[in-house]
mmCIF file of C-alpha atoms in Angstrom:
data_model
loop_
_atom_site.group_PDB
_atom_site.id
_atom_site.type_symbol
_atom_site.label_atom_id
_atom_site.label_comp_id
_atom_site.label_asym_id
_atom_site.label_seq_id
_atom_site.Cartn_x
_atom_site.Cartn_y
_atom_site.Cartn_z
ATOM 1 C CA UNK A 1172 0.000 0.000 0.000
ATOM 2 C CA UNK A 1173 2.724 2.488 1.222
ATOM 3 C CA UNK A 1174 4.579 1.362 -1.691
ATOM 4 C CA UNK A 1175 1.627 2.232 -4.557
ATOM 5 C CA UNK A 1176 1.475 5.742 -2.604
ATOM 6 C CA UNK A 1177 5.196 6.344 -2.961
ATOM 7 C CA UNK A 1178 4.750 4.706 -6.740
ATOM 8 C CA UNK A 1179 2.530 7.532 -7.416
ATOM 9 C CA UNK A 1180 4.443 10.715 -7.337
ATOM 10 C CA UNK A 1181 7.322 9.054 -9.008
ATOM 11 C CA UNK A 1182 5.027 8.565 -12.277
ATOM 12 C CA UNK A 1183 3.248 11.595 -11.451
ATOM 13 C CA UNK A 1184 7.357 13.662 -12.043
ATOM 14 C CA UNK A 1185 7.950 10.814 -15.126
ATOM 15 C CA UNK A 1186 4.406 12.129 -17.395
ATOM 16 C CA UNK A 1187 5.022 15.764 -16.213
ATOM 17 C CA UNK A 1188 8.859 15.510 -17.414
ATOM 18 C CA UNK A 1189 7.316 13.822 -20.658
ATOM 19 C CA UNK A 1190 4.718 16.583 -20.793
ATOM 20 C CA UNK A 1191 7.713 19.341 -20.497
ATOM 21 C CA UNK A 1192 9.678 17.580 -23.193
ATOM 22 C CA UNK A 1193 6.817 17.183 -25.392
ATOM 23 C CA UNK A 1194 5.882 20.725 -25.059
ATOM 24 C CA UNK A 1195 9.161 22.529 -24.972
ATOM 25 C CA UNK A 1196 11.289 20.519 -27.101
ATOM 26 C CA UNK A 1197 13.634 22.760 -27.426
ATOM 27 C CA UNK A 1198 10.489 25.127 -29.239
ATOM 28 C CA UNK A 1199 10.077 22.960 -31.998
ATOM 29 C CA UNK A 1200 6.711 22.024 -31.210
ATOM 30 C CA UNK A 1201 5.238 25.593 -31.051
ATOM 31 C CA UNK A 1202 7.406 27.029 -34.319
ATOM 32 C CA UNK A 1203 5.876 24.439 -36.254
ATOM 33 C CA UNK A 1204 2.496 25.407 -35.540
ATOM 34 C CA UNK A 1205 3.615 29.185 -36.089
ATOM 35 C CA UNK A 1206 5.581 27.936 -39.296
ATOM 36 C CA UNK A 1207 2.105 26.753 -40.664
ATOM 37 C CA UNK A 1208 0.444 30.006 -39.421
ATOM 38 C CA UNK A 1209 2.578 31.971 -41.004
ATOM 39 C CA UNK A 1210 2.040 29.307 -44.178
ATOM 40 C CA UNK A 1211 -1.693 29.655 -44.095
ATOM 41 C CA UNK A 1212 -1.531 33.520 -44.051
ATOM 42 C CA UNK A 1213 0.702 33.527 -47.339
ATOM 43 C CA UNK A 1214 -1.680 31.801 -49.258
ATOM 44 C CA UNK A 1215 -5.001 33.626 -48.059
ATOM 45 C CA UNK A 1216 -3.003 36.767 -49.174
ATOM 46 C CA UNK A 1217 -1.954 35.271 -52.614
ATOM 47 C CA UNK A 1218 -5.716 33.781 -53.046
ATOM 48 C CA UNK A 1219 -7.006 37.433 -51.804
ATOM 49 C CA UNK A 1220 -4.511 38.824 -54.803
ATOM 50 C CA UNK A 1221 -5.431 36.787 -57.631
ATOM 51 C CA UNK A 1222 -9.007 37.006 -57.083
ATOM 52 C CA UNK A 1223 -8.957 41.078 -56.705
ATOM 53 C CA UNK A 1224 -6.706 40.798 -60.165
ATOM 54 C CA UNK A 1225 -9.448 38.889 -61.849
ATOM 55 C CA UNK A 1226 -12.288 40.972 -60.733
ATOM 56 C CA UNK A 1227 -10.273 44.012 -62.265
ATOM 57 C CA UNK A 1228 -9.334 42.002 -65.471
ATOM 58 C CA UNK A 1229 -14.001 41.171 -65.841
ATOM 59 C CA UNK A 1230 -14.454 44.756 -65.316
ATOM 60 C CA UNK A 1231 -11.922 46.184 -68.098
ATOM 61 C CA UNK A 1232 -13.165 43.763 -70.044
ATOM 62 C CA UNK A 1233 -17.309 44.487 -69.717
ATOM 63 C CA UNK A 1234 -17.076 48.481 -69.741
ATOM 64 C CA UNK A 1235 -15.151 50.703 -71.475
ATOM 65 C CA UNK A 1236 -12.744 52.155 -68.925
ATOM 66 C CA UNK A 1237 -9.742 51.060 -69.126
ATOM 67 C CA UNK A 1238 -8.219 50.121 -65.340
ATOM 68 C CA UNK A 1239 -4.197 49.489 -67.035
ATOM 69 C CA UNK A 1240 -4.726 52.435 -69.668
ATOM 70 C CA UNK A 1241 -3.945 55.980 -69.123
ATOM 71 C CA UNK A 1242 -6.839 58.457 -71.280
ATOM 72 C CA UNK A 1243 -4.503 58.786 -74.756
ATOM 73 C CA UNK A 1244 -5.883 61.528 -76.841
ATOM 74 C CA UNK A 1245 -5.250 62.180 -79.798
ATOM 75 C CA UNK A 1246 -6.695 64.266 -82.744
ATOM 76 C CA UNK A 1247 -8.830 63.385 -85.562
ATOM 77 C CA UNK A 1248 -11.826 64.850 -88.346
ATOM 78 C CA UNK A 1249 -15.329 64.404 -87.553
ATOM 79 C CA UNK A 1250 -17.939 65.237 -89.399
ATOM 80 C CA UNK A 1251 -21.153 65.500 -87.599
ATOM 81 C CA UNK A 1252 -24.782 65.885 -88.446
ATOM 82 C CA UNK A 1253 -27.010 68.071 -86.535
ATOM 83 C CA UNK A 1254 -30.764 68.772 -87.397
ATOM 84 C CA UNK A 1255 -32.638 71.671 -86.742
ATOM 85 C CA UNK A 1256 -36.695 71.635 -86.751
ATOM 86 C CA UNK A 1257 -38.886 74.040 -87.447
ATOM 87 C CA UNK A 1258 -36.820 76.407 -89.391
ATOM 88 C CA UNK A 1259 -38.855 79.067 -91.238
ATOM 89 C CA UNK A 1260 -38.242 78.841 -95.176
ATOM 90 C CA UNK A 1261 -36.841 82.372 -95.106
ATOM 91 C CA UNK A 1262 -34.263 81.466 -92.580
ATOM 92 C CA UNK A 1263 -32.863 78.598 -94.876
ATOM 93 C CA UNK A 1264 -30.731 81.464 -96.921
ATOM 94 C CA UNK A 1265 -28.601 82.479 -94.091
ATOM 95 C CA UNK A 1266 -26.923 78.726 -93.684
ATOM 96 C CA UNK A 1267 -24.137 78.468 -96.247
ATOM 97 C CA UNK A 1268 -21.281 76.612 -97.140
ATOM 98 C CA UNK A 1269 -18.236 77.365 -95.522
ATOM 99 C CA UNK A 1270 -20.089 79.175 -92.018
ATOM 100 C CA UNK A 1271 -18.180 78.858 -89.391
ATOM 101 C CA UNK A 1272 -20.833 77.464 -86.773
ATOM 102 C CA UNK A 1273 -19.911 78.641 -82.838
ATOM 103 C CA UNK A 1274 -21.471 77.047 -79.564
ATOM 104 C CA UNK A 1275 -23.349 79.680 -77.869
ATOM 105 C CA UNK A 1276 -23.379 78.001 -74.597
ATOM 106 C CA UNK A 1277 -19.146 77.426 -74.143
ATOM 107 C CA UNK A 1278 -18.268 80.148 -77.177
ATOM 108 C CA UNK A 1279 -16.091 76.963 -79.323
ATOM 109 C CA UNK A 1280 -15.911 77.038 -82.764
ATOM 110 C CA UNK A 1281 -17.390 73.516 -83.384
ATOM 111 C CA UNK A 1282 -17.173 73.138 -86.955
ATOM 112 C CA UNK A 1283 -17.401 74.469 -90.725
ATOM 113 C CA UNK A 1284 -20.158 73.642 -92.808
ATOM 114 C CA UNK A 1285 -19.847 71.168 -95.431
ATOM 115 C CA UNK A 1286 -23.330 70.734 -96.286
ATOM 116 C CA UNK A 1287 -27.044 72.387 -95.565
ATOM 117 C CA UNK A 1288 -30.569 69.950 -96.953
ATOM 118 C CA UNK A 1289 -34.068 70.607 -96.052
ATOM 119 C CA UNK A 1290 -37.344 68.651 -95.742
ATOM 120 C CA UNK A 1291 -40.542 69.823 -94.990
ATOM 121 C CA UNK A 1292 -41.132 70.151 -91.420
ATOM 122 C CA UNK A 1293 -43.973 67.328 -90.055
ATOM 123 C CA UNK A 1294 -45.025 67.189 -86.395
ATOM 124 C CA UNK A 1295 -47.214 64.076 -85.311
ATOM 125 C CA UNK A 1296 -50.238 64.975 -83.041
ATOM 126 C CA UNK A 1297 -51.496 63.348 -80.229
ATOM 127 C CA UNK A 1298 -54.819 63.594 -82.269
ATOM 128 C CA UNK A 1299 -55.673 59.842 -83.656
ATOM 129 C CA UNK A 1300 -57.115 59.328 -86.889
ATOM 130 C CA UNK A 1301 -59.830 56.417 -87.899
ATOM 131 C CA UNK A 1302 -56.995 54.498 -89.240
ATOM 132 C CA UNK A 1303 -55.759 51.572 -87.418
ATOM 133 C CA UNK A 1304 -51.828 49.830 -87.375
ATOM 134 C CA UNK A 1305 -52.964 46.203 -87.476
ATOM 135 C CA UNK A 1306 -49.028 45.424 -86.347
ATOM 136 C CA UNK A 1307 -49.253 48.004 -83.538
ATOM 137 C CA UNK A 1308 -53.195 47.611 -83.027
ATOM 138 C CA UNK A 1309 -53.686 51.044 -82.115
ATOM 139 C CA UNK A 1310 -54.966 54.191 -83.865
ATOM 140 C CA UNK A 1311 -52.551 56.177 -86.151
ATOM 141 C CA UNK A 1312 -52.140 59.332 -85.318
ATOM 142 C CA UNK A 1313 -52.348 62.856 -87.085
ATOM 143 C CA UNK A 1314 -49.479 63.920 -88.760
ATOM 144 C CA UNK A 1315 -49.231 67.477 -89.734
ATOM 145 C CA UNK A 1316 -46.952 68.706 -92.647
ATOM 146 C CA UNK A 1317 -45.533 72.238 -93.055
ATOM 147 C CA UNK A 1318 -44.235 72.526 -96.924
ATOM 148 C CA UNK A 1319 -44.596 76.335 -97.289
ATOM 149 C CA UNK A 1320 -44.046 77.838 -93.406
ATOM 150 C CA UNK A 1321 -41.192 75.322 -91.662
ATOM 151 C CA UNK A 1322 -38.491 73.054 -92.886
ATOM 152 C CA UNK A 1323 -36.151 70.717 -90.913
ATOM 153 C CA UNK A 1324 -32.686 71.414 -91.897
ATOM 154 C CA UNK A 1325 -30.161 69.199 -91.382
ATOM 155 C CA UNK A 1326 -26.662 70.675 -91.138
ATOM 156 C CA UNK A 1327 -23.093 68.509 -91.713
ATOM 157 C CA UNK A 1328 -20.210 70.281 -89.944
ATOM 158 C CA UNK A 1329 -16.335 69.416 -90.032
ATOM 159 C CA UNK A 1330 -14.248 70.010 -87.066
ATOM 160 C CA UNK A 1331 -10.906 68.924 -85.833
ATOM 161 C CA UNK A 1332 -11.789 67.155 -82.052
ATOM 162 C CA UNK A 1333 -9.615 65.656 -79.617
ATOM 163 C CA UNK A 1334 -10.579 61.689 -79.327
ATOM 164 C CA UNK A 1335 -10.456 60.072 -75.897
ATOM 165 C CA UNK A 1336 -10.783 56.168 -75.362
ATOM 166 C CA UNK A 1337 -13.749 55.479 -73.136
ATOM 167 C CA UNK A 1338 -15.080 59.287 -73.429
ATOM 168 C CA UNK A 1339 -15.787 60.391 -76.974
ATOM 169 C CA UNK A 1340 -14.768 63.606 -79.109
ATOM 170 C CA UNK A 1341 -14.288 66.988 -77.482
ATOM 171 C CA UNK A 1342 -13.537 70.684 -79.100
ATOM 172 C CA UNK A 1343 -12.572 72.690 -76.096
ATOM 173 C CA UNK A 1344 -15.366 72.573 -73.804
ATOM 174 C CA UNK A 1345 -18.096 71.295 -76.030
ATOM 175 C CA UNK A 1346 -18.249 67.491 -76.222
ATOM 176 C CA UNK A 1347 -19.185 66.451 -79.939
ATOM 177 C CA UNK A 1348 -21.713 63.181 -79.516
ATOM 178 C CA UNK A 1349 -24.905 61.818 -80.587
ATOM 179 C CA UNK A 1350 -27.817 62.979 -79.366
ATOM 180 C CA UNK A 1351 -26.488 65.787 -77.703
ATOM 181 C CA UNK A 1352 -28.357 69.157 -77.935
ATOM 182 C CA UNK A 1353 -26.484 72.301 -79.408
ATOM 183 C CA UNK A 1354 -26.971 76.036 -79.731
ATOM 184 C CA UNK A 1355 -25.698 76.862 -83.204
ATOM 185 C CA UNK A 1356 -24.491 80.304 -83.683
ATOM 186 C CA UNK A 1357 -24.030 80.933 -87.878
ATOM 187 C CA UNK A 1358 -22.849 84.373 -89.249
ATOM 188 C CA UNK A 1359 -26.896 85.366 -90.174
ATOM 189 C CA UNK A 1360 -28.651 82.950 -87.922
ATOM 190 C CA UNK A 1361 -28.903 80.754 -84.560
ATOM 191 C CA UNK A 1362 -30.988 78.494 -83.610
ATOM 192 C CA UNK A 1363 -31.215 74.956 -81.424
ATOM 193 C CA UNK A 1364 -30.263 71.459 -82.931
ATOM 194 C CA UNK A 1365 -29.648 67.955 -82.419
ATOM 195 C CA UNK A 1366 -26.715 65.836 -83.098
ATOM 196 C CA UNK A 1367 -28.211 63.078 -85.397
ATOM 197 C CA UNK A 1368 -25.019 61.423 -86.520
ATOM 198 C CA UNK A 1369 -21.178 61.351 -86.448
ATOM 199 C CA UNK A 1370 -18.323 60.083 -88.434
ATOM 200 C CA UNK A 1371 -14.887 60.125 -87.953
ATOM 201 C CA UNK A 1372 -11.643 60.289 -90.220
#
């Protein structure tokens, strides 16, 4: 009996020197486990990396701005379209060949004329007629023609414009694009237009 109690102790000192051995081992045991920390953490950063590098690669690929390009510029001819509606007949004289047409809002010259047509001016009415658009089903409605008192003129201009990728064609201050709305300033006549096309050289 007095021999299991003094039997006790002793293995109680041999698993706690075990325990001490185990655990210190000269720190192997606990630089392993920060080795693989450290392990871990390098590849949750890499992973982190490549995944933030493909979402930027998607992106430059489904818009137009470019993440990995600076804006180039450079310079180039476009020749625009811009119609005017309801223009009286009279008025038609004053737009030649050759004008040099200014933006009254930002005061740029924003192109030459190269060329001046007319049509006669229609406006559709919210009026509907008897006559039915079997494709459409619905009503047609009025549509009102002005041969003798209006005319939609439709006005091609040159102009030298600065091209940026991802933004368009600027002259100065004025930003040369389709659909956008313009007041034209001629040498006998202004008036409000719309860009309706564009080309470029």
């Amino acid at each position: 009996m007095n021999r299991e109690k003094n039997d006790a102790p002793q293995i109680e000192k041999e698993e706690h020197k075990h325990r001490a051995v185990y655990t210190s081992g000269n720190g192997r045991g606990p630089q392993k486990d920060s080795n693989r920390r450290w392990l871990f953490l390098v590849v949750d950063v890499v992973l982190l990396i490549a995944i933030v590098v493909a979402i930027i690669f998607l992106i430059s690929l489904l818009t137009p701005l470019k993440i990995f390009e600076s804006g180039k510029t450079e310079n180039k001819t476009v020749v625009y379209t811009v119609e005017m509606t309801g223009v009286q007949r009279n008025s038609i004289g004053s737009l030649h060949v050759g004008d040099v047409v200014t933006d009254a809002e930002t005061g740029c010259v924003i192109g030459v004329v190269t060329a001046v047509s007319s049509r006669p001016y229609e406006v559709y009415t919210d009026t509907p007629t008897d006559v039915v658009d079997e494709g459409l089903n619905s009503h047609v409605v009025t549509k009102v023609t002005y041969p003798e008192e209006f005319n939609t003129v439709t006005v091609t201009l040159a102009v030298d414009a600065e091209y940026t990728e991802g933004i368009g064609y600027a002259v100065e201050d004025c930003r040369i694009a389709v659909g956008k709305d313009y007041h034209l300033r001629f040498p006998g006549y202004a008036d409000e237009g719309v860009c309706v096309e564009i080309q470029a050289e």
